[in-house]
Every structure is written in C-alpha cells, then in structure tokens.
Tab-separated table of C-alpha atoms in Angstrom:
chain	number	residue	atom	x	y	z
A	23	MET	CA	-179.202	142.675	189.369
A	24	ILE	CA	-176.969	140.379	191.373
A	25	TRP	CA	-178.895	137.182	190.596
A	26	VAL	CA	-178.562	137.799	186.839
A	27	TYR	CA	-174.819	138.295	187.244
A	28	ASN	CA	-174.499	135.123	189.336
A	29	LEU	CA	-176.508	133.142	186.804
A	30	TRP	CA	-174.243	134.418	184.019
A	31	ILE	CA	-171.120	133.321	185.920
A	32	ILE	CA	-172.636	129.879	186.567
A	33	LEU	CA	-173.533	129.470	182.894
A	34	LEU	CA	-170.023	130.496	181.837
A	35	ALA	CA	-168.521	128.052	184.337
A	36	VAL	CA	-170.663	125.248	182.916
A	37	VAL	CA	-169.653	125.861	179.296
A	38	VAL	CA	-165.994	126.265	180.304
A	39	ALA	CA	-166.232	122.891	182.037
A	40	GLY	CA	-167.752	121.467	178.854
A	41	GLY	CA	-164.980	122.970	176.760
A	42	THR	CA	-162.322	121.604	179.096
A	43	THR	CA	-163.842	118.142	178.878
A	44	TYR	CA	-163.907	118.420	175.089
A	45	TYR	CA	-160.203	119.340	174.975
A	46	LEU	CA	-159.344	116.294	177.093
A	47	ILE	CA	-161.425	113.994	174.876
A	48	ALA	CA	-159.922	115.555	171.740
A	49	ILE	CA	-156.322	115.124	172.933
A	50	SER	CA	-157.020	111.486	173.790
A	51	SER	CA	-158.792	110.866	170.464
A	52	VAL	CA	-156.046	112.513	168.403
A	53	ARG	CA	-153.258	110.499	170.047
A	54	ARG	CA	-155.276	107.291	169.694
A	55	PHE	CA	-156.089	107.931	166.014
A	56	PHE	CA	-152.520	108.517	164.902
A	57	ARG	CA	-151.153	105.719	167.095
A	58	ILE	CA	-153.553	103.177	165.559
A	59	HIS	CA	-152.845	104.306	162.038
A	60	ALA	CA	-149.084	104.267	162.629
A	61	LEU	CA	-149.447	100.543	163.382
A	62	ASN	CA	-151.419	100.000	160.151
A	63	SER	CA	-149.466	102.214	157.773
A	64	ASN	CA	-148.504	99.597	155.180
A	65	LEU	CA	-149.697	100.470	151.695
A	66	SER	CA	-151.914	98.208	149.637
A	67	ASP	CA	-150.442	95.812	147.096
A	68	ARG	CA	-153.709	95.833	145.130
A	69	TYR	CA	-154.347	98.836	142.934
A	70	PRO	CA	-157.826	98.925	141.381
A	71	PRO	CA	-158.227	101.464	138.551
A	72	VAL	CA	-159.277	104.918	139.754
A	73	SER	CA	-161.129	107.803	138.119
A	74	LEU	CA	-160.172	111.201	139.534
A	75	LEU	CA	-162.959	113.796	139.191
A	76	LYS	CA	-161.892	117.444	139.322
A	77	PRO	CA	-164.664	120.090	139.139
A	78	LEU	CA	-163.038	123.416	138.189
A	79	CYS	CA	-164.397	126.947	138.280
A	80	GLY	CA	-162.235	129.992	137.711
A	81	LEU	CA	-158.531	130.589	138.048
A	82	ASP	CA	-158.038	129.984	141.751
A	83	PRO	CA	-154.633	130.860	143.245
A	84	GLY	CA	-152.297	127.884	143.020
A	85	LEU	CA	-154.565	125.970	140.665
A	86	GLU	CA	-151.756	124.762	138.393
A	87	PRO	CA	-149.444	123.238	141.053
A	88	ASN	CA	-152.445	121.818	142.892
A	89	LEU	CA	-153.738	120.128	139.748
A	90	GLU	CA	-150.274	118.965	138.781
A	91	SER	CA	-149.936	117.001	142.030
A	92	PHE	CA	-152.690	114.668	140.785
A	93	PHE	CA	-151.006	114.141	137.425
A	94	GLN	CA	-147.871	113.050	139.319
A	95	GLN	CA	-149.482	110.171	141.212
A	96	ASP	CA	-147.399	107.044	141.738
A	97	TYR	CA	-150.226	104.698	140.745
A	98	PRO	CA	-150.430	102.144	137.942
A	99	ALA	CA	-153.928	102.786	136.554
A	100	PHE	CA	-155.845	106.037	136.876
A	101	GLU	CA	-157.589	108.618	134.743
A	102	ILE	CA	-158.277	112.285	135.406
A	103	LEU	CA	-161.568	113.856	134.379
A	104	MET	CA	-161.828	117.641	134.686
A	105	ALA	CA	-164.952	119.715	134.129
A	106	VAL	CA	-165.639	123.419	133.668
A	107	ARG	CA	-169.045	125.035	133.233
A	108	ASP	CA	-168.143	126.824	130.015
A	109	ALA	CA	-165.277	126.562	127.541
A	110	GLY	CA	-164.129	130.121	128.230
A	111	ASP	CA	-163.341	129.409	131.874
A	112	PRO	CA	-159.638	130.250	132.466
A	113	ALA	CA	-159.306	127.003	134.436
A	114	ALA	CA	-159.806	125.148	131.143
A	115	GLU	CA	-156.489	126.488	129.826
A	116	VAL	CA	-154.688	125.230	132.926
A	117	ALA	CA	-156.303	121.797	132.464
A	118	ARG	CA	-155.232	121.655	128.802
A	119	ARG	CA	-151.696	122.654	129.738
A	120	MET	CA	-151.512	119.804	132.249
A	121	MET	CA	-152.689	117.309	129.635
A	122	VAL	CA	-149.926	118.482	127.271
A	123	CYS	CA	-147.264	118.308	130.003
A	124	TYR	CA	-148.308	114.776	131.070
A	125	PRO	CA	-149.260	112.927	127.865
A	126	GLY	CA	-148.841	109.582	129.622
A	127	VAL	CA	-151.769	110.275	131.945
A	128	SER	CA	-155.221	109.453	130.616
A	129	ALA	CA	-157.110	112.746	130.986
A	130	GLN	CA	-160.204	114.492	129.634
A	131	LEU	CA	-161.599	118.000	129.892
A	132	LEU	CA	-165.392	118.217	129.836
A	133	VAL	CA	-167.602	121.276	129.417
A	134	ALA	CA	-170.564	120.631	131.692
A	135	GLY	CA	-172.679	123.576	130.552
A	136	LYS	CA	-175.196	125.535	132.585
A	137	SER	CA	-176.232	123.683	135.709
A	138	PRO	CA	-179.900	122.800	136.218
A	139	TYR	CA	-179.150	122.359	139.927
A	140	PRO	CA	-178.564	124.970	142.663
A	141	ASN	CA	-175.238	123.227	143.373
A	142	ALA	CA	-173.385	123.589	140.055
A	143	LYS	CA	-170.532	121.421	141.325
A	144	VAL	CA	-172.918	118.462	141.476
A	145	HIS	CA	-173.826	118.946	137.814
A	146	SER	CA	-170.128	118.800	136.872
A	147	LEU	CA	-169.670	115.678	139.000
A	148	GLU	CA	-172.635	114.040	137.286
A	149	LYS	CA	-171.124	114.693	133.834
A	150	MET	CA	-167.717	113.376	134.888
A	151	GLY	CA	-169.269	110.361	136.591
A	152	GLN	CA	-171.010	109.420	133.359
A	153	ALA	CA	-167.689	109.541	131.501
A	154	ALA	CA	-165.687	107.704	134.179
A	155	ARG	CA	-164.511	104.201	133.301
A	156	ASN	CA	-163.541	102.900	136.745
A	157	GLU	CA	-165.217	101.583	139.861
A	158	LEU	CA	-163.419	103.879	142.306
A	159	LEU	CA	-164.286	107.566	141.950
A	160	VAL	CA	-162.120	110.155	143.720
A	161	ILE	CA	-163.406	113.739	144.083
A	162	THR	CA	-161.112	116.567	145.176
A	163	ASP	CA	-161.381	120.353	145.327
A	164	SER	CA	-159.293	122.741	143.252
A	165	ASP	CA	-157.575	124.193	146.354
A	166	VAL	CA	-156.113	120.816	147.352
A	167	SER	CA	-152.715	119.278	146.633
A	168	VAL	CA	-151.536	115.764	147.487
A	169	GLY	CA	-148.395	113.658	147.687
A	170	ARG	CA	-147.510	110.975	145.167
A	171	GLY	CA	-148.797	108.195	147.438
A	172	TYR	CA	-152.307	109.605	147.807
A	173	LEU	CA	-154.096	107.090	145.557
A	174	LYS	CA	-152.212	104.140	147.034
A	175	ALA	CA	-153.371	105.171	150.504
A	176	LEU	CA	-156.964	105.295	149.265
A	177	ALA	CA	-156.592	101.844	147.696
A	178	LYS	CA	-155.497	100.526	151.093
A	179	ALA	CA	-158.652	101.870	152.727
A	180	PHE	CA	-160.850	100.181	150.105
A	181	GLU	CA	-159.421	96.697	150.710
A	182	VAL	CA	-162.367	96.006	153.045
A	183	GLN	CA	-165.412	95.320	150.874
A	184	GLU	CA	-167.849	96.893	153.348
A	185	VAL	CA	-166.141	100.239	152.843
A	186	GLY	CA	-168.189	102.335	150.455
A	187	ALA	CA	-166.430	105.664	150.808
A	188	VAL	CA	-163.197	107.152	152.132
A	189	THR	CA	-162.335	110.710	153.129
A	190	ASN	CA	-159.118	112.373	154.290
A	191	LEU	CA	-157.839	114.584	157.045
A	192	TYR	CA	-156.122	117.727	155.848
A	193	ARG	CA	-153.707	120.329	157.122
A	194	GLY	CA	-154.180	123.990	156.314
A	195	VAL	CA	-151.552	125.572	154.088
A	196	PRO	CA	-151.553	129.377	154.409
A	197	GLY	CA	-150.791	132.043	151.871
A	198	MET	CA	-148.862	135.188	152.731
A	199	GLU	CA	-151.814	137.036	154.289
A	200	PHE	CA	-152.248	137.151	158.078
A	201	TRP	CA	-155.906	136.127	157.821
A	202	SER	CA	-154.957	133.229	155.584
A	203	LYS	CA	-152.560	132.047	158.298
A	204	LEU	CA	-155.358	132.164	160.877
A	205	GLU	CA	-157.713	130.243	158.605
A	206	ALA	CA	-155.100	127.547	157.913
A	207	LEU	CA	-154.306	127.338	161.631
A	208	GLY	CA	-157.980	126.754	162.358
A	209	MET	CA	-158.090	123.905	159.828
A	210	SER	CA	-155.099	122.151	161.368
A	211	THR	CA	-155.771	122.719	165.066
A	212	GLU	CA	-159.543	123.120	165.470
A	213	PHE	CA	-161.646	121.643	162.684
A	214	MET	CA	-159.653	118.423	162.308
A	215	ALA	CA	-159.958	117.855	166.061
A	216	GLY	CA	-163.738	117.834	165.733
A	217	VAL	CA	-163.512	115.361	162.862
A	218	ILE	CA	-161.329	112.936	164.842
A	219	VAL	CA	-163.540	113.190	167.930
A	220	ALA	CA	-166.640	112.495	165.820
A	221	GLU	CA	-164.927	109.492	164.216
A	222	ARG	CA	-164.166	108.055	167.635
A	223	VAL	CA	-167.514	108.796	169.293
A	224	GLU	CA	-169.997	107.830	166.567
A	225	GLY	CA	-167.969	106.633	163.580
A	226	MET	CA	-167.736	108.461	160.265
A	227	ARG	CA	-171.194	109.536	159.133
A	228	PHE	CA	-170.013	112.375	156.898
A	229	MET	CA	-167.246	113.193	154.445
A	230	LEU	CA	-164.860	116.102	153.965
A	231	GLY	CA	-165.150	117.954	150.659
A	232	PRO	CA	-161.427	118.432	149.932
A	233	SER	CA	-161.089	114.656	149.351
A	234	MET	CA	-163.908	112.136	148.877
A	235	ALA	CA	-163.598	108.680	147.323
A	236	ILE	CA	-166.560	106.396	146.654
A	237	ARG	CA	-167.310	103.098	144.919
A	238	SER	CA	-169.534	103.631	141.886
A	239	ARG	CA	-171.888	100.863	143.057
A	240	CYS	CA	-172.241	102.663	146.388
A	241	LEU	CA	-172.980	105.909	144.542
A	242	GLU	CA	-175.637	104.138	142.470
A	243	ALA	CA	-177.191	102.690	145.624
A	244	ILE	CA	-177.840	106.174	147.023
A	245	GLY	CA	-179.251	107.507	143.742
A	246	GLY	CA	-176.190	109.046	142.091
A	247	PHE	CA	-174.772	112.535	142.311
A	248	ARG	CA	-178.115	114.158	141.534
A	249	THR	CA	-179.352	113.358	145.043
A	250	LEU	CA	-176.952	116.085	146.211
A	251	ALA	CA	-178.235	118.701	143.752
A	252	ASP	CA	-180.055	120.928	146.282
A	253	TYR	CA	-177.536	120.711	149.128
A	254	LEU	CA	-174.775	123.189	149.881
A	255	ALA	CA	-172.827	120.830	152.184
A	256	ASP	CA	-172.728	118.061	149.584
A	257	ASP	CA	-169.779	116.409	151.365
A	258	PHE	CA	-171.671	116.056	154.649
A	259	VAL	CA	-174.796	114.775	152.905
A	260	LEU	CA	-172.893	112.309	150.711
A	261	GLY	CA	-171.228	110.728	153.740
A	262	GLU	CA	-174.514	110.579	155.609
A	263	MET	CA	-176.245	108.873	152.665
A	264	VAL	CA	-173.443	106.329	152.302
A	265	SER	CA	-173.615	105.505	156.008
A	266	VAL	CA	-177.425	105.180	156.019
A	267	SER	CA	-177.300	102.907	152.958
A	268	GLY	CA	-175.297	100.315	154.917
A	269	PHE	CA	-171.784	101.017	153.612
A	270	ARG	CA	-168.920	102.145	155.826
A	271	VAL	CA	-167.274	105.543	155.580
A	272	VAL	CA	-163.581	105.489	156.539
A	273	LEU	CA	-161.334	108.343	157.644
A	274	SER	CA	-157.980	107.704	155.967
A	275	HIS	CA	-154.724	108.246	157.835
A	276	TYR	CA	-153.283	109.948	154.745
A	277	VAL	CA	-153.116	113.729	155.230
A	278	ILE	CA	-153.550	116.080	152.283
A	279	ASP	CA	-152.893	119.821	151.921
A	280	HIS	CA	-155.813	122.252	151.883
A	281	HIS	CA	-154.659	125.690	150.763
A	282	ALA	CA	-156.179	128.754	152.432
A	283	TYR	CA	-156.130	131.576	149.916
A	284	SER	CA	-158.362	134.113	151.665
A	285	SER	CA	-157.101	137.638	151.048
A	286	GLY	CA	-157.949	140.088	153.811
A	287	PHE	CA	-160.192	139.929	156.857
A	288	LEU	CA	-163.499	140.350	155.027
A	289	GLN	CA	-162.957	137.488	152.588
A	290	SER	CA	-161.776	135.176	155.358
A	291	PHE	CA	-164.704	136.129	157.602
A	292	LYS	CA	-167.229	135.521	154.807
A	293	HIS	CA	-165.658	132.144	154.073
A	294	ARG	CA	-165.900	131.094	157.722
A	295	LEU	CA	-169.449	132.449	157.976
A	296	ARG	CA	-170.546	130.502	154.892
A	297	TRP	CA	-169.173	127.283	156.362
A	298	ASN	CA	-170.834	127.930	159.747
A	299	ARG	CA	-174.244	128.757	158.327
A	300	SER	CA	-174.066	125.709	156.088
A	301	SER	CA	-173.246	123.548	159.120
A	302	ARG	CA	-176.060	125.072	161.132
A	303	PHE	CA	-178.699	124.158	158.554
A	304	SER	CA	-177.163	120.750	157.754
A	305	ARG	CA	-176.903	119.545	161.354
A	306	PRO	CA	-178.662	121.988	163.723
A	307	ILE	CA	-178.229	119.958	166.924
A	308	GLY	CA	-174.564	119.285	166.252
A	309	TYR	CA	-174.024	122.931	165.423
A	310	PHE	CA	-175.458	124.018	168.763
A	311	GLY	CA	-173.224	121.463	170.498
A	312	GLN	CA	-170.234	122.912	168.654
A	313	GLY	CA	-170.416	125.804	171.113
A	314	PHE	CA	-168.992	123.552	173.831
A	315	THR	CA	-165.799	123.084	171.814
A	316	TYR	CA	-164.836	126.749	172.337
A	317	GLY	CA	-163.364	126.256	175.787
A	318	LEU	CA	-160.762	128.997	175.476
A	319	PRO	CA	-163.074	131.851	174.350
A	320	TRP	CA	-165.543	130.914	177.083
A	321	ALA	CA	-162.706	130.908	179.652
A	322	VAL	CA	-161.666	134.376	178.496
A	323	ALA	CA	-165.270	135.562	178.900
A	324	LEU	CA	-165.398	134.062	182.403
A	325	SER	CA	-162.149	135.728	183.420
A	326	LEU	CA	-163.284	139.121	182.100
A	327	SER	CA	-166.708	138.787	183.741
A	328	ASN	CA	-165.272	137.849	187.142
A	329	PRO	CA	-161.612	138.855	187.469
A	330	SER	CA	-160.228	136.739	190.294
A	331	LEU	CA	-157.549	134.227	191.141
A	332	TRP	CA	-159.804	131.237	190.463
A	333	THR	CA	-160.951	132.428	187.030
A	334	ALA	CA	-157.348	133.288	186.087
A	335	SER	CA	-156.285	129.795	187.180
A	336	VAL	CA	-159.087	128.243	185.143
A	337	MET	CA	-158.044	130.215	182.077
A	338	CYS	CA	-154.415	129.083	182.467
A	339	VAL	CA	-155.508	125.437	182.629
A	340	VAL	CA	-157.811	125.785	179.620
A	341	LEU	CA	-155.132	127.619	177.624
A	342	THR	CA	-152.609	124.869	178.390
A	343	LEU	CA	-155.031	122.178	177.234
A	344	ARG	CA	-155.941	124.104	174.078
A	345	LEU	CA	-152.300	124.625	173.095
A	346	SER	CA	-151.551	120.975	173.871
A	347	LEU	CA	-154.365	119.904	171.543
A	348	ALA	CA	-153.044	122.208	168.824
A	349	TRP	CA	-149.555	120.747	169.213
A	350	PHE	CA	-150.547	117.064	169.324
A	351	LEU	CA	-152.924	117.446	166.393
A	352	GLY	CA	-151.252	119.992	164.143
A	353	SER	CA	-147.533	119.455	164.680
A	354	SER	CA	-147.328	115.828	165.781
A	355	GLY	CA	-150.301	114.290	163.968
A	356	LEU	CA	-150.838	116.278	160.778
A	357	LYS	CA	-147.129	117.215	160.447
A	358	ASP	CA	-148.037	120.836	159.803
A	359	PRO	CA	-144.822	122.894	160.078
A	360	GLU	CA	-146.773	126.141	160.459
A	361	VAL	CA	-148.435	125.154	163.734
A	362	ALA	CA	-145.284	125.375	165.862
A	363	ARG	CA	-144.455	128.778	164.377
A	364	ASN	CA	-147.978	130.127	164.847
A	365	LEU	CA	-148.970	128.465	168.113
A	366	TRP	CA	-149.206	131.881	169.767
A	367	LEU	CA	-151.988	132.766	167.316
A	368	VAL	CA	-154.277	129.933	168.458
A	369	PRO	CA	-156.213	132.158	170.940
A	370	VAL	CA	-156.762	134.773	168.212
A	371	GLN	CA	-157.967	132.130	165.750
A	372	ASP	CA	-160.279	130.614	168.370
A	373	VAL	CA	-161.909	133.965	169.148
A	374	LEU	CA	-162.486	134.627	165.438
A	375	SER	CA	-163.868	131.123	164.988
A	376	PHE	CA	-166.175	131.635	167.969
A	377	LEU	CA	-167.480	134.919	166.544
A	378	THR	CA	-168.300	133.322	163.200
A	379	TRP	CA	-169.995	130.437	165.041
A	380	VAL	CA	-172.253	133.026	166.704
A	381	GLY	CA	-172.723	134.663	163.293
A	382	GLY	CA	-173.949	131.349	161.968
A	383	PHE	CA	-177.114	131.795	164.062
A	384	LEU	CA	-177.776	135.305	162.764
A	385	GLY	CA	-178.873	134.776	159.188
A	386	ARG	CA	-179.533	132.311	156.393
A	387	GLU	CA	-177.906	133.992	153.403
A	388	ILE	CA	-174.398	133.244	152.104
A	389	ILE	CA	-172.172	134.287	149.223
A	390	TRP	CA	-170.530	131.465	147.256
A	391	ARG	CA	-168.501	132.015	144.081
A	392	ASN	CA	-169.802	135.612	143.975
A	393	GLN	CA	-173.431	134.413	143.998
A	394	ARG	CA	-175.892	135.029	146.819
A	395	TYR	CA	-177.854	132.038	148.116
A	396	ARG	CA	-180.514	131.426	150.747
A	397	LEU	CA	-180.202	128.389	153.026
A	398	LEU	CA	-183.278	126.235	153.633
A	399	GLU	CA	-184.116	123.757	156.365
A	400	GLY	CA	-182.314	120.421	156.109
A	401	GLY	CA	-179.247	121.931	154.407
A	402	ARG	CA	-180.823	122.685	151.046
A	403	PHE	CA	-180.301	126.049	149.369
A	404	THR	CA	-181.565	128.220	146.539
A	405	SER	CA	-180.649	131.472	144.788
A	406	ALA	CA	-181.435	134.501	146.939
C-alpha cells in the first residue's frame, strides 16, 4: 500500500537526518578533543607508584609482545601483578618468561583459582588487588599493547585530586585476516567516535576495558571489585559507579593499541554480537539511540528504497561526512596507519556493524571464552 511505502521513506529520511547530524557532531567533537589535548600534552613530573593488574586466560595471539610492552615502561616505580585461574594455563608460562627476561621489574604471578563469580575476570582482579602495594591500580586486557610513556600519561591525568579513574582511547590493530581488518577499522573509526561524543556531551560516565586506571581509595568507596562480579560489561559499570560516587572519570589523550585477532567471519560476528548484546542490557536507552549513529547504512537503505536523484545526492553527502569522520578520527587523531589504506572498507564495516546492532535486539545469549551465558536485565549475566 502506498501509504505504508511513504511512511517507510519518511522514517528512513528522519533517521538519515539523525545520522547526518551525528556525523557533524562527531567530526566537531573529535577535532576539539585532539586540539585541546595537543595544548595540554606535557607529561607529569610526579610519578606515584603504580600497580599494573593483568588478568590472563589462555594463550591469546600476540600475548607475549603485548605483555612485554608493560614490562618496558619508562616509569620509576611500578609493579606488575598477573593472574591466571589455574597453574596449568599456558599464559602462566608466558608470564614466567617475562619475569625472567625483566628481573629488574617487580612482578608476581598469582593463581586465582576457580571463580565464585559469573565474571571470572573480576575474581582475578580481586586477588591481584589484595596483593597490590600501590595507590594507583591500572587494569589492562591481554590483547592490548602500549608505548613506553603509557604510565607517565596516566600519572598526568591523576594530578587532579578529584580524578578517581582514567581510561584510554585505542586504535584497532588488525591481524592478517580480512574480518580482523574490518573489526580494527570499526574500533578506530566508529566506536571511538561514540566515546568522544559521549565525553563531550555528558562527560565520562563509563570506562573502556582495554585500559582502566583507578585510585584504590576510589575503588574502596564503591565497594571493591566484587561489586562488578555479576556484570558482563564490568568496564561500563565500573566507570558509572566511580562517577556516581562523586569522583571524576577522565578520558586520557594517550592512545593505546587494541589488537583484533578474530579469525574468520563467524568469530568476528560473534565477537561483535557479544559486545552489542552486552551494551543493550547495560544501557538499553543508549543502545536504542545508537541506531542514529548509522547514517551511512540508513542512507543506503533510503537510496535502494527510493532510487532517485535526491536520494543519491543524500547518500553522497552522508558518505562524504562518514569518510571525513573516519579520516579525522582514525588517521589524524588516533594516528592509525591502517585507516588511510582501508578507508574504502568503511561502508562495508558500517553495514556489518549495523547488522550486529540489529542482532543485539534478537536474543540474550552470548558466548564468551567458549562458555555460553545468559544476559539479565541491568547488565548482569549468568551461565546459560
């Protein structure tokens, strides 16, 4: 019926307009963020002792060089605490090898044992937190690598006493697989844009799991790591709790590397779907609003639904804005060398991202570390 078709075209036009507005806001926010931080890029001259907490599980690709980057920090006083769930974990051998190679770095390997919590990572963090000697606790994932100035940049962010926690932007580093390249491209040109826009619009009320730093007194004020035990998106919840408790969460200008190791379409799709379903249950309103950030896929749908000069013109404008955002954010801001080479893949990545966003509405089960879990309201989860 003609009225249904017309309504569909109007709805598509509205969401395309929303997506276009988002791209404009994102470009402005990205340029503002990196301009401000370029003016305040001096490193701190005060270096409080730091405890690095590294939860490990399995022999992930690139684990050794990633872990080694933390042992090579140019920082006067830090310790590294690593934890595995059982002594037979192959990651334990990598950790021991690092401790032998860098005897000058204070490091420990802990065996956390079987987790009493749904989120086993939280149990490992709790064990490492109990053994940590320093006020500043830095938590990073096993698929992350950093430059030698990483800890100094964090120390700079903590110079303001009201700051309770700091998190970092990251650029995606792909493997050799095509789907890995798409996933890394999405990190550098899509997800980080949403983070910077959120920081500008409402301030940081969440953290990013690849790199989280927190004062121990701030952690105590929110009840310790165990308050995260039932949550899948522990990074989002930790940042939210810090913000609600009266401390500030800061988005550092220092960019780290987040390695995308997905092998094949299915693994990459499942990874994206897990993240989307987790986001949907952690922040349902925000997740719905995320749909307006997909300006390009909506413009493609509009053009296919109503092939005409005006829809083709709209798609050209939206495509130009989307590629401009990818360039300003990925190449100029995050200094990701892969973005310029793979800019032509941005529409493909956006369509895949859009499809997994839709998939986020279509179920509540996920697979994480080869275990099946069921998501509950409020972002909690349990074994399926």
